[in-house]
């Protein structure tokens, strides 16, 4: 199987393998199949959440793509369309800045003039003069809806964001609305505002809830249809009951049902097959209230899970041996489970860019009372590694041959271990002081939480216990990971950022924060900045000392989270996690440019093809023979359940 499927602008598209699928029995294949249908069916929800006009834009761009008379600038159009597909809208998936098209307004106008209703999904309402003007602004006017997620705290975070979670209210009004909602609620633990859009009309603020009777009704009804079919093939009663609760949640939009679902979902530990389906991640909302829709269908990787289970079984040991203050530790960690899985189908906010590890649920009170479930996506990370081996990337940014050898020998194994530790021990550990809520850190909450999880992984990895438990062959593997982490945090991750821009994405902020803090705390001796042939490198001189520094920082980050210390969170993130040294940035971008490696990665899903006999499915087979454009066009046709014009 060819791993690399496509390459455009700053993005590469890879395939991932679903090993051993053919050996599953038919029941499991059908369970996976219907869950996969439910995963793909939520696609339009994310598009609409990302921007009010995104479905309109997609319909029109896809109709243009089908034109026969293409004219000049066509190649630029195709790149633009591929980027819009990748980001589920016209804003970059990572920077959330609006794309700048490589074609001219004249070309765009001439393509649009050739469109007629009936082409693709176009109706007469798509191309009213009003919509044509709107699309021109959306594609070409840099000041119109310019940023999907605005994290610039000197402005109104809500009004400065182009996402479709709010229409009308400003930041204060939103915060006030949910403060009151919580105040008036009987159950104050609910994730208020998670699954809705807030609209201000004639001075009044109204909430439109996502449900079969509310916003996104068509999509949620269609998802429920597939979930009901999946119910016929569950492996156990926990799966059955959790899917029934999810169906009820989508039907009503009631947040208490979503909490019930999460708790029931946590109890499915025995099944080989599992899924994520719901309004989950809040990174798309600068206030961290509203969640984007996502889905994953997965099935267990037995060998990797055996290793991960060893970590989960020692969760208490990790908590007690953590360098954090005793009063921020959980007395007893329960319910932590960590599974290594192979993804079978990615959807919504997990597609095409996929996470490498997932820890859910997000509701803090459920995590504290019932624990959390963690997965690492083995086949996805294997695809990454396979693709990265031949790029020359390590050779460019690593100073010594020994370090490269370490990376090649241990890079994959230590990376998987870090993900296990991050997801299970990291996110699962620690507790809040009484009365402190996770929202206390506001827009810095995600960065601090990711830093906490990463630091757990970094701190514990360099420990003889890892060897004792059979998780690492030697501490050299941990050294390989320290090298990679520091190199990424101080040097190579900024290849993803345009010159002059700041770091905004939570994971990137936390990585730079950690690496830069360790560099400064070690006074340039523990980690040394080396310049050779006018190229900058970072070299770790003292791994033991770096390990201790990670412990120190973990202690402080845990304190900030547990106490809800907003001022300290703001200070550490803004001083270390946001700014990039311009000179270094320029140098790194130049070195990276020569390698011609796209910094961002996404994945194609395999096609699951049902084989029918006498109107019944008698088998499901995996087919990898698709390409990026075909898959996107196919998804728009088969799963385009929401109308752009309503
Ligand atoms: Zn995380």
Coordinates of C-alpha atoms and ligand atoms in Angstrom, one line a residue:
X1 CA 0.0 0.0 0.0
X2 CA 1.3 3.4 -1.0
X3 CA 1.5 5.5 2.2
X4 CA 1.6 9.0 0.6
X5 CA -1.7 9.7 -1.2
X6 CA -1.4 13.4 -2.0
X7 CA 0.6 16.5 -1.3
X8 CA -0.4 20.2 -1.7
X9 CA 0.6 23.5 -0.2
X10 CA 1.7 22.7 3.4
X11 CA -0.2 19.4 3.6
X12 CA 0.5 15.8 2.9
X13 CA -2.2 13.1 2.9
X14 CA -1.3 9.6 4.0
X15 CA -3.1 6.3 4.1
X16 CA -3.4 4.2 7.1
X17 CA -3.7 0.4 7.2
X18 CA -6.3 -1.5 9.1
X19 CA -4.4 -4.7 9.8
X20 CA -6.2 -8.0 10.3
X21 CA -9.7 -6.6 9.6
X22 CA -10.5 -9.5 7.3
X23 CA -10.1 -11.9 10.2
X24 CA -12.9 -10.4 12.3
X25 CA -16.2 -12.2 12.4
X26 CA -19.2 -10.8 10.5
X27 CA -20.9 -9.4 13.6
X28 CA -17.8 -7.3 14.5
X29 CA -17.4 -6.2 10.9
X30 CA -21.0 -5.1 10.8
X31 CA -20.7 -3.3 14.1
X32 CA -17.7 -1.4 12.8
X33 CA -19.5 -0.8 9.5
X34 CA -22.6 0.9 11.0
X35 CA -20.5 2.9 13.5
X36 CA -18.4 4.1 10.6
X37 CA -21.5 5.2 8.8
X38 CA -22.5 7.2 11.9
X39 CA -19.0 8.7 11.9
X40 CA -19.1 9.8 8.3
X41 CA -22.6 11.2 8.6
X42 CA -21.6 14.0 11.0
X43 CA -19.3 15.6 8.5
X44 CA -21.5 18.5 7.5
X45 CA -22.0 19.5 11.2
X46 CA -18.4 20.3 11.6
X47 CA -18.4 22.3 8.3
X48 CA -21.2 24.4 9.5
X49 CA -19.7 24.9 13.0
X50 CA -16.5 26.1 11.4
X51 CA -18.4 28.9 9.5
X52 CA -21.9 29.9 8.7
X53 CA -21.2 30.0 4.9
X54 CA -19.0 26.9 4.7
X55 CA -21.5 24.5 3.2
X56 CA -22.5 27.1 0.6
X57 CA -18.9 27.6 -0.3
X58 CA -18.3 23.9 -0.5
X59 CA -21.3 23.3 -2.8
X60 CA -20.1 26.0 -5.1
X61 CA -16.5 25.0 -5.2
X62 CA -17.4 21.4 -5.9
X63 CA -19.7 22.5 -8.7
X64 CA -16.8 24.5 -10.2
X65 CA -14.6 21.5 -9.9
X66 CA -17.0 19.6 -12.2
X67 CA -16.8 22.3 -14.9
X68 CA -15.4 21.1 -18.3
X69 CA -14.0 24.4 -19.5
X70 CA -11.4 25.1 -16.8
X71 CA -9.3 28.0 -18.1
X72 CA -6.0 29.2 -16.7
X73 CA -5.4 29.3 -13.0
X74 CA -7.1 25.9 -12.7
X75 CA -4.3 24.4 -10.7
X76 CA -4.5 27.2 -8.2
X77 CA -8.2 26.5 -7.9
X78 CA -7.6 22.8 -7.2
X79 CA -5.1 23.6 -4.5
X80 CA -7.5 26.0 -2.9
X81 CA -10.3 23.4 -2.9
X82 CA -8.1 20.8 -1.5
X83 CA -7.2 23.1 1.4
X84 CA -10.8 24.0 2.0
X85 CA -11.7 20.3 2.1
X86 CA -8.8 19.6 4.6
X87 CA -9.9 22.4 6.9
X88 CA -13.6 21.9 6.6
X89 CA -13.8 25.5 5.6
X90 CA -11.8 28.4 4.3
X91 CA -9.7 28.8 7.4
X92 CA -6.4 27.0 8.0
X93 CA -7.0 24.0 10.3
X94 CA -4.1 25.0 12.6
X95 CA -3.5 28.7 12.4
X96 CA -7.3 29.3 11.7
X97 CA -6.3 32.2 9.4
X98 CA -8.3 32.5 6.2
X99 CA -6.7 31.1 3.1
X100 CA -5.5 33.4 0.4
X101 CA -6.5 32.0 -3.0
X102 CA -3.9 31.6 -5.7
X103 CA -6.4 32.5 -8.4
X104 CA -7.8 35.9 -9.3
X105 CA -11.2 37.3 -8.6
X106 CA -11.8 37.5 -12.4
X107 CA -11.3 33.8 -12.8
X108 CA -13.6 33.1 -9.8
X109 CA -16.3 35.2 -11.4
X110 CA -15.9 33.6 -14.7
X111 CA -16.3 30.1 -13.2
X112 CA -19.3 31.1 -11.2
X113 CA -21.0 32.5 -14.3
X114 CA -20.7 29.1 -15.9
X115 CA -22.6 27.4 -13.1
X116 CA -26.3 26.4 -13.3
X117 CA -28.6 24.9 -10.8
X118 CA -28.5 21.1 -11.1
X119 CA -24.7 21.1 -11.3
X120 CA -23.4 19.1 -8.3
X121 CA -25.6 20.1 -5.5
X122 CA -26.5 23.5 -6.7
X123 CA -30.1 24.8 -6.6
X124 CA -31.3 28.1 -7.9
X125 CA -30.9 29.6 -4.4
X126 CA -27.2 28.9 -4.3
X127 CA -26.4 31.6 -6.9
X128 CA -28.5 34.6 -6.0
X129 CA -26.7 37.9 -6.6
X130 CA -26.5 38.2 -2.8
X131 CA -24.8 34.8 -2.4
X132 CA -22.4 35.5 -5.3
X133 CA -21.3 38.7 -3.5
X134 CA -21.0 36.9 -0.2
X135 CA -18.8 34.2 -1.7
X136 CA -16.5 36.7 -3.3
X137 CA -16.0 38.4 0.0
X138 CA -15.5 35.1 1.8
X139 CA -12.8 34.0 -0.7
X140 CA -11.1 37.3 -1.4
X141 CA -11.8 39.9 1.3
X142 CA -9.0 39.4 3.8
X143 CA -10.9 41.5 6.4
X144 CA -14.1 39.5 6.2
X145 CA -14.3 36.6 8.7
X146 CA -10.6 36.6 8.7
X147 CA -9.9 34.3 11.6
X148 CA -11.8 31.2 12.7
X149 CA -10.6 31.2 16.4
X150 CA -9.4 34.5 17.6
X151 CA -7.2 34.1 20.7
X152 CA -6.0 37.7 20.9
X153 CA -7.1 38.8 24.3
X154 CA -6.9 42.5 23.5
X155 CA -10.0 42.0 21.4
X156 CA -13.4 40.5 21.9
X157 CA -12.7 36.8 21.5
X158 CA -16.2 36.0 20.4
X159 CA -16.8 38.8 17.9
X160 CA -13.4 38.4 16.5
X161 CA -13.9 34.7 15.6
X162 CA -15.4 33.5 12.4
X163 CA -16.7 30.3 13.8
X164 CA -20.5 29.6 13.8
X165 CA -21.0 29.1 17.5
X166 CA -22.2 32.6 18.1
X167 CA -24.1 35.1 16.1
X168 CA -24.5 38.6 17.6
X169 CA -23.5 38.4 21.2
X170 CA -20.2 39.7 22.5
X171 CA -17.8 37.9 24.9
X172 CA -19.3 39.4 28.0
X173 CA -22.8 38.6 27.0
X174 CA -21.8 35.0 26.3
X175 CA -20.0 34.6 29.6
X176 CA -22.9 36.2 31.4
X177 CA -25.5 34.0 29.7
X178 CA -23.7 30.8 30.8
X179 CA -23.0 32.1 34.3
X180 CA -26.8 32.7 34.7
X181 CA -27.7 29.3 33.1
X182 CA -25.4 27.6 35.6
X183 CA -26.7 29.6 38.5
X184 CA -30.3 28.7 37.7
X185 CA -29.7 25.0 36.9
X186 CA -30.5 22.2 39.4
X187 CA -27.6 20.2 38.1
X188 CA -24.6 22.5 38.1
X189 CA -22.2 19.9 36.8
X190 CA -23.5 20.0 33.2
X191 CA -21.3 21.2 30.4
X192 CA -23.4 24.3 29.8
X193 CA -23.4 25.5 26.2
X194 CA -21.5 22.5 24.8
X195 CA -24.0 21.6 22.1
X196 CA -25.6 24.8 20.9
X197 CA -25.4 28.0 19.0
X198 CA -26.0 31.3 20.8
X199 CA -27.9 34.0 18.8
X200 CA -28.7 37.6 19.6
X201 CA -31.9 38.7 18.0
X202 CA -33.6 42.1 18.7
X203 CA -31.5 42.4 21.8
X204 CA -32.5 39.0 23.2
X205 CA -30.0 36.1 23.5
X206 CA -31.3 32.7 22.5
X207 CA -29.8 29.3 22.5
X208 CA -30.3 27.0 19.5
X209 CA -29.6 23.5 20.8
X210 CA -28.2 20.8 18.4
X211 CA -30.8 18.0 18.4
X212 CA -33.2 16.0 16.2
X213 CA -35.7 18.8 16.8
X214 CA -33.3 21.7 16.8
X215 CA -30.2 22.8 15.0
X216 CA -28.6 20.1 12.8
X217 CA -31.7 18.0 13.0
X218 CA -31.2 16.2 9.7
X219 CA -27.6 15.2 10.4
X220 CA -28.4 14.0 13.9
X221 CA -31.4 12.0 12.8
X222 CA -29.2 10.4 10.1
X223 CA -26.5 9.6 12.7
X224 CA -29.1 8.1 14.9
X225 CA -30.4 5.9 12.1
X226 CA -26.9 4.3 11.7
X227 CA -26.5 4.1 15.5
X228 CA -29.7 2.1 15.7
X229 CA -28.4 -0.3 13.1
X230 CA -25.1 -0.6 15.0
X231 CA -27.2 -1.6 18.1
X232 CA -28.0 -4.9 16.5
X233 CA -24.3 -6.0 16.5
X234 CA -22.9 -4.8 19.9
X235 CA -20.4 -6.9 21.7
X236 CA -21.8 -6.3 25.2
X237 CA -24.5 -4.5 27.2
X238 CA -22.3 -1.5 28.1
X239 CA -22.0 -0.7 24.4
X240 CA -25.7 -1.2 23.9
X241 CA -26.7 1.0 26.8
X242 CA -24.2 3.7 25.9
X243 CA -25.3 3.8 22.3
X244 CA -29.0 4.1 23.4
X245 CA -28.0 7.1 25.6
X246 CA -26.2 8.7 22.8
X247 CA -29.2 8.3 20.5
X248 CA -31.4 9.9 23.3
X249 CA -28.9 12.7 23.6
X250 CA -28.9 13.5 19.9
X251 CA -32.7 13.2 19.9
X252 CA -33.3 15.7 22.7
X253 CA -30.0 17.7 23.1
X254 CA -30.2 17.2 26.9
X255 CA -26.8 17.5 28.4
X256 CA -27.6 15.3 31.4
X257 CA -28.1 12.5 28.8
X258 CA -24.7 13.2 27.4
X259 CA -23.1 12.9 30.8
X260 CA -25.0 9.6 31.3
X261 CA -23.7 8.4 28.0
X262 CA -20.1 9.3 28.9
X263 CA -20.3 7.4 32.2
X264 CA -21.8 4.4 30.5
X265 CA -19.3 4.6 27.7
X266 CA -16.5 4.6 30.3
X267 CA -17.7 1.2 31.5
X268 CA -17.2 -0.5 28.1
X269 CA -13.8 -1.9 28.9
X270 CA -14.2 -5.4 27.6
X271 CA -15.2 -4.9 24.0
X272 CA -12.7 -5.0 21.2
X273 CA -14.5 -2.3 19.3
X274 CA -15.1 1.2 20.5
X275 CA -16.0 4.6 19.1
X276 CA -16.1 8.3 19.7
X277 CA -19.1 10.2 18.5
X278 CA -20.3 13.5 19.8
X279 CA -19.7 17.1 20.5
X280 CA -16.3 16.7 22.0
X281 CA -13.4 19.2 21.6
X282 CA -13.7 22.8 22.6
X283 CA -10.6 24.1 20.9
X284 CA -12.7 25.7 18.1
X285 CA -14.3 28.1 20.6
X286 CA -12.0 30.7 22.0
X287 CA -14.0 30.6 25.2
X288 CA -13.7 26.8 25.4
X289 CA -17.5 26.4 25.8
X290 CA -18.8 25.0 22.6
X291 CA -17.7 21.7 21.2
X292 CA -17.1 20.6 17.6
X293 CA -18.5 17.3 16.4
X294 CA -16.2 14.4 15.8
X295 CA -16.2 10.7 15.4
X296 CA -13.7 7.8 15.4
X297 CA -14.3 4.1 15.1
X298 CA -11.5 1.9 16.5
X299 CA -10.6 -1.5 17.4
X300 CA -8.1 -2.9 19.8
X301 CA -4.4 -3.5 19.0
X302 CA -3.8 -6.4 21.4
X303 CA 0.0 -6.3 21.7
X304 CA 0.3 -2.5 22.2
X305 CA -2.6 -2.6 24.7
X306 CA -0.8 -5.2 26.8
X307 CA 2.0 -2.7 27.3
X308 CA -0.4 0.2 27.9
X309 CA -2.3 -1.8 30.5
X310 CA 0.9 -2.2 32.5
X311 CA 0.9 1.6 32.8
X312 CA -2.7 1.8 33.8
X313 CA -2.2 -0.9 36.4
X314 CA 0.4 1.2 38.0
X315 CA -1.6 4.5 37.9
X316 CA -1.4 4.8 41.7
X317 CA 2.4 4.3 41.7
X318 CA 2.6 7.2 39.1
X319 CA 0.4 9.5 41.2
X320 CA 2.2 8.8 44.4
X321 CA 5.6 9.2 42.7
X322 CA 4.7 12.4 40.9
X323 CA 6.6 15.5 41.9
X324 CA 3.4 17.4 42.5
X325 CA 2.3 18.6 45.9
X326 CA 0.5 16.0 48.0
X327 CA -2.7 18.1 48.3
X328 CA -3.1 18.2 44.5
X329 CA -2.9 14.4 44.2
X330 CA -5.8 12.0 43.8
X331 CA -6.0 9.7 46.9
X332 CA -6.7 6.8 44.6
X333 CA -6.9 6.7 40.9
X334 CA -9.7 4.6 39.7
X335 CA -11.2 3.7 36.3
X336 CA -8.1 4.6 34.3
X337 CA -7.9 2.5 31.2
X338 CA -5.6 2.9 28.3
X339 CA -6.0 1.1 25.1
X340 CA -3.9 1.0 22.0
X341 CA -6.1 0.9 19.1
X342 CA -6.2 0.9 15.3
X343 CA -8.5 3.5 13.8
X344 CA -10.8 2.2 11.2
X345 CA -12.8 5.4 10.4
X346 CA -12.1 9.1 11.2
X347 CA -14.8 11.7 11.0
X348 CA -15.7 15.3 11.8
X349 CA -12.9 17.1 13.7
X350 CA -10.7 14.0 13.6
X351 CA -10.6 14.0 9.8
X352 CA -8.5 14.3 7.7
X353 CA -6.1 15.6 10.4
X354 CA -6.2 13.0 13.1
X355 CA -5.0 13.1 16.7
X356 CA -2.5 10.5 17.9
X357 CA -4.1 10.0 21.2
X358 CA -7.4 10.7 22.8
X359 CA -8.5 10.9 26.4
X360 CA -12.2 11.3 27.2
X361 CA -14.6 12.3 28.5
X362 CA -13.8 16.0 28.9
X363 CA -16.1 16.8 31.8
X364 CA -13.9 17.3 34.8
X365 CA -16.4 15.9 37.4
X366 CA -16.9 12.7 35.5
X367 CA -13.1 12.3 35.2
X368 CA -12.7 12.7 38.9
X369 CA -15.6 10.4 39.9
X370 CA -15.5 7.8 37.1
X371 CA -12.0 8.1 35.6
X372 CA -11.3 8.4 31.9
X373 CA -10.6 6.3 28.9
X374 CA -7.5 6.8 26.8
X375 CA -6.6 5.5 23.5
X376 CA -3.5 5.8 21.3
X377 CA -3.9 5.4 17.6
X378 CA -1.2 3.0 16.7
X379 CA -1.8 2.6 12.9
X380 CA -2.0 6.4 12.6
X381 CA 1.3 7.0 14.3
X382 CA 2.9 4.2 12.4
X383 CA 1.9 5.9 9.2
X384 CA 3.5 9.1 10.4
X385 CA 6.7 7.3 11.3
X386 CA 6.9 5.5 8.0
X387 CA 6.4 8.7 6.1
X388 CA 9.0 10.7 8.1
X389 CA 11.8 8.2 7.8
X390 CA 12.9 9.3 4.3
X391 CA 12.6 13.1 4.4
X392 CA 16.0 14.2 5.6
X393 CA 14.4 16.1 8.4
X394 CA 16.4 14.6 11.3
X395 CA 19.6 15.1 9.3
X396 CA 18.9 18.8 8.9
X397 CA 18.1 19.6 12.5
X398 CA 20.2 17.2 14.5
X399 CA 23.8 17.9 15.3
X400 CA 25.3 14.5 16.0
X401 CA 25.2 11.1 14.2
X402 CA 24.6 9.4 17.6
X403 CA 21.5 11.4 18.1
X404 CA 20.2 10.5 14.7
X405 CA 21.0 6.8 15.4
X406 CA 19.1 7.0 18.7
X407 CA 16.1 8.6 16.9
X408 CA 16.0 5.9 14.3
X409 CA 16.4 3.1 16.8
X410 CA 14.0 4.3 19.5
X411 CA 11.9 7.2 18.0
X412 CA 8.8 5.1 17.4
X413 CA 8.8 3.1 20.7
X414 CA 9.5 6.1 22.9
X415 CA 7.0 8.2 21.1
X416 CA 4.3 5.6 21.6
X417 CA 5.2 5.4 25.3
X418 CA 5.0 9.2 25.7
X419 CA 1.5 9.2 24.1
X420 CA 0.4 6.4 26.5
X421 CA 1.8 8.4 29.5
X422 CA 0.4 11.7 28.3
X423 CA -3.1 10.4 27.8
X424 CA -3.6 8.1 30.8
X425 CA -1.3 9.2 33.6
X426 CA -1.1 12.8 32.4
X427 CA -4.7 13.8 31.8
X428 CA -5.9 11.3 34.4
X429 CA -3.8 12.5 37.3
X430 CA -4.2 15.3 39.9
X431 CA -7.2 17.0 41.4
X432 CA -8.7 20.5 41.7
X433 CA -8.9 22.2 45.1
X434 CA -12.5 22.3 46.4
X435 CA -14.5 25.1 44.7
X436 CA -12.0 25.6 41.8
X437 CA -13.4 24.8 38.4
X438 CA -11.5 23.9 35.3
X439 CA -12.8 27.1 33.6
X440 CA -10.9 29.3 36.0
X441 CA -7.9 29.4 33.6
X442 CA -10.2 30.5 30.8
X443 CA -8.4 30.7 27.5
X444 CA -5.1 29.4 29.0
X445 CA -6.9 26.2 30.3
X446 CA -6.1 24.0 27.4
X447 CA -2.4 25.0 27.2
X448 CA -1.9 24.3 30.9
X449 CA -3.7 21.0 30.7
X450 CA -1.7 19.8 27.7
X451 CA 1.5 21.0 29.4
X452 CA 0.6 19.0 32.5
X453 CA 0.0 15.8 30.5
X454 CA 3.2 16.3 28.4
X455 CA 5.3 16.9 31.5
X456 CA 3.9 13.7 33.1
X457 CA 5.1 11.8 30.1
X458 CA 8.5 13.5 30.0
X459 CA 9.1 13.2 33.7
X460 CA 8.2 9.5 34.1
X461 CA 9.7 8.3 30.9
X462 CA 13.3 8.9 32.2
X463 CA 12.9 6.5 35.1
X464 CA 14.3 3.0 35.7
X465 CA 10.8 1.9 36.5
X466 CA 10.1 2.0 32.7
X467 CA 12.7 -0.6 32.2
X468 CA 11.6 -2.6 35.2
X469 CA 8.0 -2.7 33.8
X470 CA 9.3 -3.8 30.4
X471 CA 8.1 -0.6 28.7
X472 CA 11.5 0.6 27.5
X473 CA 14.5 -1.4 26.5
X474 CA 16.9 1.2 28.1
X475 CA 17.1 4.8 29.2
X476 CA 18.6 5.5 25.8
X477 CA 15.1 5.3 24.5
X478 CA 14.0 8.1 26.9
X479 CA 17.0 10.1 25.8
X480 CA 15.9 9.8 22.2
X481 CA 12.6 11.2 23.2
X482 CA 14.1 14.1 25.2
X483 CA 16.1 15.0 22.2
X484 CA 13.1 14.9 19.9
X485 CA 10.9 16.9 22.3
X486 CA 13.4 19.7 22.9
X487 CA 14.3 19.8 19.2
X488 CA 10.6 20.1 18.3
X489 CA 9.7 22.6 21.0
X490 CA 12.6 25.0 20.5
X491 CA 13.3 24.5 16.8
X492 CA 11.2 22.5 14.4
X493 CA 7.6 23.0 15.3
X494 CA 7.8 26.6 14.2
X495 CA 8.1 25.3 10.7
X496 CA 4.3 25.2 10.9
X497 CA 4.0 28.9 11.5
X498 CA 4.2 31.7 9.1
X499 CA 7.0 34.2 9.6
X500 CA 5.9 37.1 11.8
X501 CA 3.0 35.1 13.4
X502 CA 2.7 34.0 17.0
X503 CA 2.0 30.6 18.4
X504 CA -1.7 30.1 19.0
X505 CA -2.5 26.4 19.0
X506 CA -2.7 24.9 22.5
X507 CA -0.4 21.9 21.9
X508 CA 2.2 24.0 20.2
X509 CA 2.1 26.6 22.9
X510 CA 2.6 24.0 25.6
X511 CA 5.5 22.3 23.8
X512 CA 7.4 25.6 23.4
X513 CA 6.6 26.6 26.9
X514 CA 8.0 23.4 28.3
X515 CA 11.2 23.4 26.2
X516 CA 11.8 27.1 26.6
X517 CA 11.3 27.0 30.4
X518 CA 13.8 24.0 30.7
X519 CA 16.3 25.8 28.5
X520 CA 16.2 28.9 30.7
X521 CA 16.0 27.1 34.0
X522 CA 19.1 25.1 33.0
X523 CA 20.9 28.4 32.2
X524 CA 21.9 27.2 28.7
X525 CA 24.0 24.4 30.3
X526 CA 21.5 21.6 30.7
X527 CA 20.3 22.3 27.2
X528 CA 22.9 24.1 25.1
X529 CA 22.3 26.3 22.1
X530 CA 24.9 25.4 19.5
X531 CA 25.6 27.2 16.2
X532 CA 27.5 25.5 13.5
X533 CA 27.8 26.6 9.9
X534 CA 25.4 29.4 10.7
X535 CA 22.8 26.8 11.7
X536 CA 21.2 26.6 15.2
X537 CA 20.9 23.4 17.1
X538 CA 20.0 22.5 20.6
X539 CA 21.9 19.8 22.4
X540 CA 21.1 18.2 25.7
X541 CA 24.2 18.0 27.9
X542 CA 22.7 16.6 31.1
X543 CA 19.7 14.3 30.8
X544 CA 19.5 13.7 34.6
X545 CA 19.3 17.4 35.2
X546 CA 16.7 17.9 32.5
X547 CA 14.6 15.1 34.1
X548 CA 14.6 17.0 37.4
X549 CA 13.7 20.3 35.6
X550 CA 10.7 18.6 34.0
X551 CA 9.6 17.5 37.5
X552 CA 9.9 21.0 38.9
X553 CA 7.8 22.5 36.1
X554 CA 5.2 19.7 36.5
X555 CA 4.9 20.6 40.1
X556 CA 4.3 24.2 39.3
X557 CA 1.9 23.5 36.4
X558 CA -0.2 21.2 38.6
X559 CA -0.4 23.9 41.2
X560 CA -1.6 26.4 38.6
X561 CA -4.3 24.1 37.5
X562 CA -5.4 22.9 40.9
X563 CA -5.6 26.4 42.3
X564 CA -7.1 27.9 39.2
X565 CA -4.3 30.5 39.3
X566 CA -5.2 32.5 36.2
X567 CA -2.5 35.1 36.6
X568 CA 0.3 32.6 36.7
X569 CA -1.2 30.6 33.8
X570 CA -1.4 33.8 31.8
X571 CA 2.1 34.8 32.7
X572 CA 3.9 31.6 31.9
X573 CA 2.0 31.0 28.7
X574 CA 2.4 34.6 27.4
X575 CA 6.1 34.8 28.3
X576 CA 7.2 31.4 27.0
X577 CA 4.6 29.8 24.8
X578 CA 3.5 32.5 22.4
X579 CA 6.4 34.5 20.9
X580 CA 8.9 33.3 18.4
X581 CA 12.4 34.8 17.9
X582 CA 12.2 36.2 14.5
X583 CA 15.7 35.6 13.4
X584 CA 15.6 32.0 14.5
X585 CA 12.2 31.6 12.8
X586 CA 13.6 32.9 9.5
X587 CA 16.5 30.5 9.7
X588 CA 14.4 27.5 10.5
X589 CA 11.9 28.2 7.8
X590 CA 14.7 28.5 5.3
X591 CA 16.3 25.2 6.3
X592 CA 12.9 23.5 6.3
X593 CA 12.0 25.0 2.9
X594 CA 14.9 23.2 1.3
X595 CA 13.6 19.8 2.4
X596 CA 10.2 20.3 0.7
X597 CA 8.3 18.4 3.4
X598 CA 4.8 19.6 4.1
X599 CA 4.5 20.3 7.8
X600 CA 0.9 19.1 8.2
X601 CA -0.5 15.7 7.8
X602 CA -3.9 14.3 7.2
X603 CA -5.3 10.8 6.4
X604 CA -7.5 9.2 3.9
X605 CA -10.1 6.8 5.3
X606 CA -10.2 3.3 3.9
X607 CA -13.5 2.5 2.2
X608 CA -15.5 -0.2 4.0
X609 CA -17.4 -2.0 1.3
X610 CA -20.4 -4.2 2.2
X611 CA -20.8 -7.3 0.0
X612 CA -24.5 -8.2 -0.4
X613 CA -26.1 -11.5 -1.1
X614 CA -29.9 -11.9 -1.2
X615 CA -30.2 -8.3 0.1
X616 CA -28.2 -9.1 3.2
X617 CA -24.7 -8.1 3.9
X618 CA -22.6 -11.2 4.0
X619 CA -19.2 -9.5 4.3
X620 CA -17.5 -6.2 4.7
X621 CA -14.1 -5.7 3.0
X622 CA -11.5 -2.9 3.3
X623 CA -10.6 -1.1 0.2
X624 CA -7.6 1.4 0.2
X625 CA -7.9 2.2 -3.5
X626 CA -9.1 5.8 -3.3
X627 CA -7.5 9.2 -3.6
X628 CA -8.1 12.4 -1.8
X629 CA -10.3 14.2 -4.3
X630 CA -12.4 11.1 -4.9
X631 CA -12.9 10.6 -1.2
X632 CA -13.9 14.2 -0.6
X633 CA -16.3 14.3 -3.5
X634 CA -17.8 10.9 -2.5
X635 CA -18.3 12.1 1.1
X636 CA -20.1 15.3 -0.1
X637 CA -22.4 13.2 -2.2
X638 CA -23.1 10.3 0.2
X639 CA -23.0 12.1 3.5
X640 CA -24.0 15.6 2.5
X641 CA -27.0 15.6 4.8
X642 CA -27.3 19.3 5.6
X643 CA -28.5 21.8 3.1
X644 CA -26.3 24.9 2.5
X645 CA -29.5 26.9 2.0
X646 CA -32.3 26.5 4.6
Ligands
LIG1 ZN1 -3.6 15.9 25.6

